[in-house]
Tab-separated table of C-alpha atoms (C1' of nucleotides) and ligand atoms in Angstrom:
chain	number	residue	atom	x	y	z
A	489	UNK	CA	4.887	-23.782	16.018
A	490	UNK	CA	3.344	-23.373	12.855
A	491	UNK	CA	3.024	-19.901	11.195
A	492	UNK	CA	-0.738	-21.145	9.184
A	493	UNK	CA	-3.366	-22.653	11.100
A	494	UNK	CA	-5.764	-24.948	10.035
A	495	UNK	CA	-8.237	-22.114	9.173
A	496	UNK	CA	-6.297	-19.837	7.385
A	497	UNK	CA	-4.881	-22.921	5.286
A	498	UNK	CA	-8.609	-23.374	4.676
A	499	UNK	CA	-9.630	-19.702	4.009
A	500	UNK	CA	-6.931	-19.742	1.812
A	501	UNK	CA	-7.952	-22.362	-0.425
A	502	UNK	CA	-11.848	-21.588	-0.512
A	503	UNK	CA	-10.871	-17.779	-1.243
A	504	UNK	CA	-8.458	-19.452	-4.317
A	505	UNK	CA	-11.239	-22.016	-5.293
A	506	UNK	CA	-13.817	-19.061	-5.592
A	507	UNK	CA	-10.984	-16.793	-7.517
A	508	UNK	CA	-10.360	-19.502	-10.752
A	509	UNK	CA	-14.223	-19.958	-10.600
A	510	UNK	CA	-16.063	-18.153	-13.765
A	511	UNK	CA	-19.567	-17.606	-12.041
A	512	UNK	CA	-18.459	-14.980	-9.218
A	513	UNK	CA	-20.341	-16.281	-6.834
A	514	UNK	CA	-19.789	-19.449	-5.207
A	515	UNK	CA	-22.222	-22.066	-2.564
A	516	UNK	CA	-20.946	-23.277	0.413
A	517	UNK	CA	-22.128	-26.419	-0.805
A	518	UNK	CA	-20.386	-26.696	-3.931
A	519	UNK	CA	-16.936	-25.496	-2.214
A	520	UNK	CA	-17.476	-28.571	0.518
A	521	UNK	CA	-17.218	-30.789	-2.223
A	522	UNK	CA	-14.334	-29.472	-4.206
A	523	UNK	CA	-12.642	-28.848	-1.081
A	524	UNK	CA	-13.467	-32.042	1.148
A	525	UNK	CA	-13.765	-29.413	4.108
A	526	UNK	CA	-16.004	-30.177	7.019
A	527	UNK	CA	-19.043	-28.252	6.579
A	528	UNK	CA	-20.067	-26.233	9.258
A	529	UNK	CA	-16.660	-25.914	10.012
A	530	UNK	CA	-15.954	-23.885	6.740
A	531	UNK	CA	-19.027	-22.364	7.217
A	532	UNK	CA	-17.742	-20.502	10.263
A	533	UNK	CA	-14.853	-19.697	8.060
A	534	UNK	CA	-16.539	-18.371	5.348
A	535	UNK	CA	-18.744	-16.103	7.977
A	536	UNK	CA	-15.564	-14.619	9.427
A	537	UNK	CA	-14.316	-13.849	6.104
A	538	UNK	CA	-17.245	-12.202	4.993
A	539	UNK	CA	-17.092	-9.945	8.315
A	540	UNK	CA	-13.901	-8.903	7.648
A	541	UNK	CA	-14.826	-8.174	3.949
A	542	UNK	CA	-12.343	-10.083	2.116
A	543	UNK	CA	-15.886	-12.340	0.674
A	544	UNK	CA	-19.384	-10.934	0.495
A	545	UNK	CA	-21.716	-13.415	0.990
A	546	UNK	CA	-25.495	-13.110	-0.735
A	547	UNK	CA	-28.209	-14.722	1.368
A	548	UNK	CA	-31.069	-16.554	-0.189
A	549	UNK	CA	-31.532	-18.968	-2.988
A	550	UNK	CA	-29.053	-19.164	-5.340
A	551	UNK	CA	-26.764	-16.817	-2.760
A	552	UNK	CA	-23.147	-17.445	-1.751
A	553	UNK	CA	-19.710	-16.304	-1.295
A	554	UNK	CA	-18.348	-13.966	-3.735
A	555	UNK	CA	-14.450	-12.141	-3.639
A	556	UNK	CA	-15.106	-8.594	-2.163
A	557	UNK	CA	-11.763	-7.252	-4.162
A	558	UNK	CA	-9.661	-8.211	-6.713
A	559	UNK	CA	-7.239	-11.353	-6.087
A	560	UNK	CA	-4.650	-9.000	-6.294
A	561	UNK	CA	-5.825	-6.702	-3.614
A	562	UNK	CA	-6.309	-9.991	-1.015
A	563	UNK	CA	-2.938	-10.413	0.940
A	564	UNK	CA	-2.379	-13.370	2.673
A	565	UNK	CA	-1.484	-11.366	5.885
A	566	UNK	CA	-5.543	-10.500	5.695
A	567	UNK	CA	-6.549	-13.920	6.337
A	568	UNK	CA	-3.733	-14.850	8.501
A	569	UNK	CA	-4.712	-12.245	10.935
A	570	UNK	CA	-8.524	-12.971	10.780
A	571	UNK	CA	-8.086	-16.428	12.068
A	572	UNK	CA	-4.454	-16.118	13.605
A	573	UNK	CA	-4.894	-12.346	15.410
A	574	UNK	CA	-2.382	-10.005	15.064
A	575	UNK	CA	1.483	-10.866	14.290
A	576	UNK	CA	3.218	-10.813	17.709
A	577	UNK	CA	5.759	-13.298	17.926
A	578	UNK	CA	6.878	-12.264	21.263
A	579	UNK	CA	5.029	-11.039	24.131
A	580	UNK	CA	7.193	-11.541	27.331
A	581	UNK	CA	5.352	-12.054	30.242
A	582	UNK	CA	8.196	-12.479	32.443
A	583	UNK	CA	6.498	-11.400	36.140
A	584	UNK	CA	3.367	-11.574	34.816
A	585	UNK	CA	1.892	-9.083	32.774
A	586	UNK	CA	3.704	-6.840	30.411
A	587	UNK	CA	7.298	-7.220	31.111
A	588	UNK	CA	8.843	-4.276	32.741
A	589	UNK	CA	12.214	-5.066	30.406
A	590	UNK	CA	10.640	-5.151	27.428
A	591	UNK	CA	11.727	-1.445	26.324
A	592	UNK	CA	15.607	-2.484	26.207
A	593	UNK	CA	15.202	-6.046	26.668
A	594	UNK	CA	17.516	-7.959	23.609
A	595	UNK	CA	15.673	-10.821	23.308
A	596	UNK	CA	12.298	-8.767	22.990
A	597	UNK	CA	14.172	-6.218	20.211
A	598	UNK	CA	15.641	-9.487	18.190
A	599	UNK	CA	12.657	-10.860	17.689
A	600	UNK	CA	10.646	-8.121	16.999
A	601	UNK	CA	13.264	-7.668	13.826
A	602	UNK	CA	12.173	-11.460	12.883
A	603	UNK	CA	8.835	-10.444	13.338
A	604	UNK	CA	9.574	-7.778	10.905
A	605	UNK	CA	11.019	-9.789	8.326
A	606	UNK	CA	8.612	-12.435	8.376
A	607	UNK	CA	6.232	-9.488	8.185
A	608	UNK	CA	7.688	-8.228	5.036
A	609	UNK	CA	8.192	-11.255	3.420
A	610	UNK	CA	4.347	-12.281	3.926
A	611	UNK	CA	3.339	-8.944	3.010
A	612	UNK	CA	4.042	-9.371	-0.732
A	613	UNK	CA	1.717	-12.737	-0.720
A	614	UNK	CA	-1.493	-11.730	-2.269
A	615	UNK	CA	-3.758	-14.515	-3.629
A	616	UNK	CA	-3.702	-13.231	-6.911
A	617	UNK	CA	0.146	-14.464	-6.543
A	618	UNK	CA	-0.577	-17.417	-5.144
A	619	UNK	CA	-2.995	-18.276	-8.011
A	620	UNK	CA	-0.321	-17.820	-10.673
A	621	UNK	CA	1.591	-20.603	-9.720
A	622	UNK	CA	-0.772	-23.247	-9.904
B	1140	UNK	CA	1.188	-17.776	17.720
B	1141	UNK	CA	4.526	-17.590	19.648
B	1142	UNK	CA	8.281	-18.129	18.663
B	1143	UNK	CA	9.065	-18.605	21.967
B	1144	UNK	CA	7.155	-20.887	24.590
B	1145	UNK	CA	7.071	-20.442	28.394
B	1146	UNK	CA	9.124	-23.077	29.039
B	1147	UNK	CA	12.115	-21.345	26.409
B	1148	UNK	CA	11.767	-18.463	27.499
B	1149	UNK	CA	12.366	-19.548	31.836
B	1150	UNK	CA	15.581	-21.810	30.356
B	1151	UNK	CA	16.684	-18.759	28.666
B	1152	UNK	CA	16.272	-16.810	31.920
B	1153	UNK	CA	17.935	-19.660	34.092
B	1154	UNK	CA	21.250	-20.379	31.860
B	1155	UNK	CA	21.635	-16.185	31.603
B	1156	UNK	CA	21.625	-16.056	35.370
B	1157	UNK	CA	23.786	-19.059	35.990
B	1158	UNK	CA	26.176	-17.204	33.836
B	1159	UNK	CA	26.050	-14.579	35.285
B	1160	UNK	CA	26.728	-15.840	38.714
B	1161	UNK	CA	30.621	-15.545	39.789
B	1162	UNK	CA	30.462	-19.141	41.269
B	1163	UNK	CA	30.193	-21.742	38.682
B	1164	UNK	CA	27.170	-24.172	40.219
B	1165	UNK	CA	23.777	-23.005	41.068
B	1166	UNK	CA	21.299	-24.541	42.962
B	1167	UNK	CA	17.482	-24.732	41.787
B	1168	UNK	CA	16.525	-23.104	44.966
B	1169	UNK	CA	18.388	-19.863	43.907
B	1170	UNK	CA	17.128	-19.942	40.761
B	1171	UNK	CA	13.591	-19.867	41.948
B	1172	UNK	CA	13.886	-17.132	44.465
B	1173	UNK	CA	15.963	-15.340	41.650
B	1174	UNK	CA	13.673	-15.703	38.743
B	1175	UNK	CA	10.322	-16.859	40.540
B	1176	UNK	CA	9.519	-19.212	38.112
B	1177	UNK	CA	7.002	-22.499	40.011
B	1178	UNK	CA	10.020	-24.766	41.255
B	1179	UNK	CA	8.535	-28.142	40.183
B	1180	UNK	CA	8.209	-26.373	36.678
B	1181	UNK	CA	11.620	-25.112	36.612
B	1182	UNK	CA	13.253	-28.360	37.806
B	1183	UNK	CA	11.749	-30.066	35.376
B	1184	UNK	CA	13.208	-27.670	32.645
B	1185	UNK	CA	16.709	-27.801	34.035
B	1186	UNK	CA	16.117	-31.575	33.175
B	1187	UNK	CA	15.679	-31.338	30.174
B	1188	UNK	CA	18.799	-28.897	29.892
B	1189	UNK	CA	20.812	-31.365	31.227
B	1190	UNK	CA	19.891	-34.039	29.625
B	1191	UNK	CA	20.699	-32.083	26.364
B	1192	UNK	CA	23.914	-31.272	27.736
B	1193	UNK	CA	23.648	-27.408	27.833
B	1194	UNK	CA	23.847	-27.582	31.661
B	1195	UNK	CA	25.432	-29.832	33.561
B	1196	UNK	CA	23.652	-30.788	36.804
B	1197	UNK	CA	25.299	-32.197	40.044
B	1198	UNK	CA	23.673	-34.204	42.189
B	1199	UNK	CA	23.539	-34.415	46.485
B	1200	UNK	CA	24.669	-31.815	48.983
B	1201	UNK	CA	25.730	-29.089	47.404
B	1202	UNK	CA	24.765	-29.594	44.133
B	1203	UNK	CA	22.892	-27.503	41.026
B	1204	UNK	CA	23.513	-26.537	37.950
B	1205	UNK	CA	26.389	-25.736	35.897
B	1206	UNK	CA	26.997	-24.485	32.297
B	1207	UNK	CA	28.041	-27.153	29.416
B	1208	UNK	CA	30.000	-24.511	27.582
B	1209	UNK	CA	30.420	-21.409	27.528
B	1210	UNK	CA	28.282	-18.946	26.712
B	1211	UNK	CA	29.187	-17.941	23.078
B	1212	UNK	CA	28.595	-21.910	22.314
B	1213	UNK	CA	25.039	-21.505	23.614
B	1214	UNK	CA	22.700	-21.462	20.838
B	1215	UNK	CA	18.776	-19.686	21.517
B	1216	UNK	CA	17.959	-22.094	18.876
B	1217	UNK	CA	19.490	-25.192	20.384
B	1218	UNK	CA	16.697	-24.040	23.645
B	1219	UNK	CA	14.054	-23.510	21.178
B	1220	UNK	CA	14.257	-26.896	19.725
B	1221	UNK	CA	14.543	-28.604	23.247
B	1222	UNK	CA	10.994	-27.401	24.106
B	1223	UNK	CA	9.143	-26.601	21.221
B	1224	UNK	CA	11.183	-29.050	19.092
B	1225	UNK	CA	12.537	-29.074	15.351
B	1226	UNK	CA	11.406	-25.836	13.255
B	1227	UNK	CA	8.573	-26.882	11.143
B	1228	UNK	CA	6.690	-23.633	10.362
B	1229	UNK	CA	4.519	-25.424	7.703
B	1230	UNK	CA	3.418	-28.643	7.505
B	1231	UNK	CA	0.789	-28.425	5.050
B	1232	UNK	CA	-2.072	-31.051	5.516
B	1233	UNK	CA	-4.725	-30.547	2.299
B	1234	UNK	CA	-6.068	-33.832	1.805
B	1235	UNK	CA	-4.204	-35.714	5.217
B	1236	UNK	CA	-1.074	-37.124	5.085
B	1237	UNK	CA	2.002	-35.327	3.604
B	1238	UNK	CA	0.139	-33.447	0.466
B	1239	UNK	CA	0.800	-34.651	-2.868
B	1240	UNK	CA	1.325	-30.954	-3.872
B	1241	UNK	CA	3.804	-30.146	-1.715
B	1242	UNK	CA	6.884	-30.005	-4.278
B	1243	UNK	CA	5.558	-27.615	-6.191
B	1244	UNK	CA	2.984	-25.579	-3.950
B	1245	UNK	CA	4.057	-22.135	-4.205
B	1246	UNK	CA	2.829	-21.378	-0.790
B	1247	UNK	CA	4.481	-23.927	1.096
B	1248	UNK	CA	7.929	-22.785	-0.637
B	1249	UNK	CA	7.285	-19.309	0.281
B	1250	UNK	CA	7.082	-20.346	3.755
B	1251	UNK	CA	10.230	-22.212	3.655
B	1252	UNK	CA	12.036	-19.248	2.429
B	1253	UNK	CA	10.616	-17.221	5.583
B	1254	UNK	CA	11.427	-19.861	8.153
B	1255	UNK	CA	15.041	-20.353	6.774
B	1256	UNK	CA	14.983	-16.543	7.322
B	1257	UNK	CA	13.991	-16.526	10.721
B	1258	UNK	CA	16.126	-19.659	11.216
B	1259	UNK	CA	19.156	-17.434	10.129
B	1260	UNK	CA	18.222	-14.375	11.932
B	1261	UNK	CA	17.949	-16.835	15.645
B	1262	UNK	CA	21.139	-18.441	14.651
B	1263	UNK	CA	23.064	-15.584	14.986
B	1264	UNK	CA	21.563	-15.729	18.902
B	1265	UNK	CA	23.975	-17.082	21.495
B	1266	UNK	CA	23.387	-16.992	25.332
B	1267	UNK	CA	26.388	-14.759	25.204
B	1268	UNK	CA	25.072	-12.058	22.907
B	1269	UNK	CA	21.863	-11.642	25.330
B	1270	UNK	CA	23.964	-11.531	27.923
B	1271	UNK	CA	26.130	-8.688	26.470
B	1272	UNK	CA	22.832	-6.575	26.190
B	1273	UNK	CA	21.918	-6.097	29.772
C	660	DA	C1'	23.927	-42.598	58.254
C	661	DC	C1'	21.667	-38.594	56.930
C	662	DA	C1'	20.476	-34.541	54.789
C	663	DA	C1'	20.625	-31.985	50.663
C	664	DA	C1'	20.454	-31.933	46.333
C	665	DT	C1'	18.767	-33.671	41.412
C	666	DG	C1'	16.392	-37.726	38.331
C	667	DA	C1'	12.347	-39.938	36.725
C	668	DT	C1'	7.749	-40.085	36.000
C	669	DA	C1'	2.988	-39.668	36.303
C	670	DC	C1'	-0.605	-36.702	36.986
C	671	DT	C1'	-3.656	-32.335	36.648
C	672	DA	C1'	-5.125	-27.671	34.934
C	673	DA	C1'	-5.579	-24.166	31.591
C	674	DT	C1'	-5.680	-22.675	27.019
C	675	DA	C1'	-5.923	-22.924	22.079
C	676	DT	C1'	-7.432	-25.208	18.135
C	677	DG	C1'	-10.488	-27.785	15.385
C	678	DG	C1'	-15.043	-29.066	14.690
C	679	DT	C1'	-20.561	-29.597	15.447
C	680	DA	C1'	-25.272	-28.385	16.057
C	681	DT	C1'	-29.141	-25.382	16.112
C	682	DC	C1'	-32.009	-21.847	15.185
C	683	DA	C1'	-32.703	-17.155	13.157
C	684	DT	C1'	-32.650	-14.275	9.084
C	685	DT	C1'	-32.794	-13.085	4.353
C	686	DA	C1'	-33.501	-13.458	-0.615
C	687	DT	C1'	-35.238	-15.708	-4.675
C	688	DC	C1'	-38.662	-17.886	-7.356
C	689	DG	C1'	-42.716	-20.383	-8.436
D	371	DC	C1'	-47.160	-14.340	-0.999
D	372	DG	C1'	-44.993	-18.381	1.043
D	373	DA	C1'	-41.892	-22.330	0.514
D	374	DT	C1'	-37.333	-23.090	0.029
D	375	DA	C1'	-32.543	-22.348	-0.388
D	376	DA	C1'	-29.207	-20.106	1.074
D	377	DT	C1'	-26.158	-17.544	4.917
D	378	DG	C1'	-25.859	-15.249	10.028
D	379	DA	C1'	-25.337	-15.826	14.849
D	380	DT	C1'	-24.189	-18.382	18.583
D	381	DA	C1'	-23.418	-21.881	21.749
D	382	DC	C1'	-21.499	-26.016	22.350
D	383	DC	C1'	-18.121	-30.164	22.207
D	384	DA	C1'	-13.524	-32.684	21.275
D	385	DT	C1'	-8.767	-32.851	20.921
D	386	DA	C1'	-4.130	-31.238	21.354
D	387	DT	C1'	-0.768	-28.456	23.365
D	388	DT	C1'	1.157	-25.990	26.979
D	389	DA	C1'	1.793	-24.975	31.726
D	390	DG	C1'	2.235	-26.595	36.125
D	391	DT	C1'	2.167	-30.157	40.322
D	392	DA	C1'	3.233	-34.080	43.136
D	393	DT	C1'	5.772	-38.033	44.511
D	394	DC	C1'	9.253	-41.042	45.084
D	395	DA	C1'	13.910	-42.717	43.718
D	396	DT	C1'	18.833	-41.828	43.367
D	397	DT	C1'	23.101	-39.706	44.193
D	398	DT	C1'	26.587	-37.207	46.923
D	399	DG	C1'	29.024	-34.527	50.521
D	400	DT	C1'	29.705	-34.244	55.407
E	1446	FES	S1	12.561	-10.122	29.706
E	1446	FES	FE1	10.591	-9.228	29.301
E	1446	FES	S2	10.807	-8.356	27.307
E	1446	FES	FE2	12.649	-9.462	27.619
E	1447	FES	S1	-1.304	-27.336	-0.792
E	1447	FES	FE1	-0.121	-28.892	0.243
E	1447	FES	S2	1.878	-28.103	0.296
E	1447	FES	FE2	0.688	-26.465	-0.501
DNA sequence: ACAAATGATACTAATATGGTATCATTATCG
DNA sequence: CGATAATGATACCATATTAGTATCATTTGT
């Protein structure tokens, strides 16, 4: 179980790579090679990100991916949920479908205090924080 | 992403029902008309439960499934770790292999506060206390 | 001895994740 | 303008993990 998947780990670093940058925007090509990411792999990454408006990518020559908000304003919860979906840790299916316990179940009520916590802790990650520690 | 996998989830389900039963042993073919959980699936779960020695199976006529302990010495986590194995919520793999940043990646230690935090928050979780809820 | 149970183990199916390939679209610049 | 350098969209493939099945061996109570 891993709480970062390979994406997100890689989102993570291209939006950080394009952040310490002076220039504001950034080529794919030039974050392949300071990143040693496959490609058209990051590519797809860097799409997604733009979709969701935490880049804005500029078409054309001399185009590329650019921060759409300060690094302050990015939270790492953002990306996570891009490439990860939504936080639910839980999700019963016991008899298929939506669990007819869940309203008073324990189990289900536990965890959706972890899922809280976790929440809360992530939710004061920004990239901007990230950054400073490097 | 999950915290808790199928398989943890129908062992949780089958030790809370065994305890709850008045007679101590309980065969598989109970379980599956109590729980309807696939009966190759769940035999192969109570397997594993016994070989970790949180139930204790008995063979030939007669036979099933018994609890280890009882049911305040019953750990969620202990269940967790049998099917989904040791918590690991990182693993951070920049550049292959065990990073070379990993001491001192702010990230990474972040993340190791949270899943000490949710390790605390499941280790409070015995068999007993979901039991108590229902 | 035999039937009723679990043990061991190997296999298959479904899903999620990680990664590629291809062509269309857009913007710059000579 | 039109070639070229970039990203957008999309469909596909590979690998790993999870979920589930099938089969035969072993043990035990009557
Ligand atoms: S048994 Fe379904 S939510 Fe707990
Ligand atoms: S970059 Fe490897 S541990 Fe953070």
């Amino acid at each position: 179980m891993k709480l970062i998947s390979r994406n997100t780990d890689y989102a993570v670093r291209a939006v950080c790579y394009i952040a310490r940058q002076d220039k504001s925007i950034v080529s794919v090509a030039e974050l392949v090679k300071a990143l040693e990411i496959p490609r058209p792999f990051l590519r797809k990454i860097l799409q997604v990100l733009n979709k969701k408006r935490i880049l804005i990518s500029n078409k054309g020559s001399g185009g590329g991916f650019k921060l759409a908000r300060k690094v302050d304003k990015i939270f790492l919860t953002e990306l996570m949920e891009a490439f990860q979906g939504p936080f639910k840790l839980n999700e019963c299916t016991f008899k298929k479908d939506l669990c007819p316990n869940r309203k008073f179940c324990w189990l289900k009520n536990k965890i959706d205090i972890i899922e809280d916590t976790v929440l809360s802790e992530l939710s004061t990650m920004t990239i901007d924080s990230i950054l400073k520690e490097k």
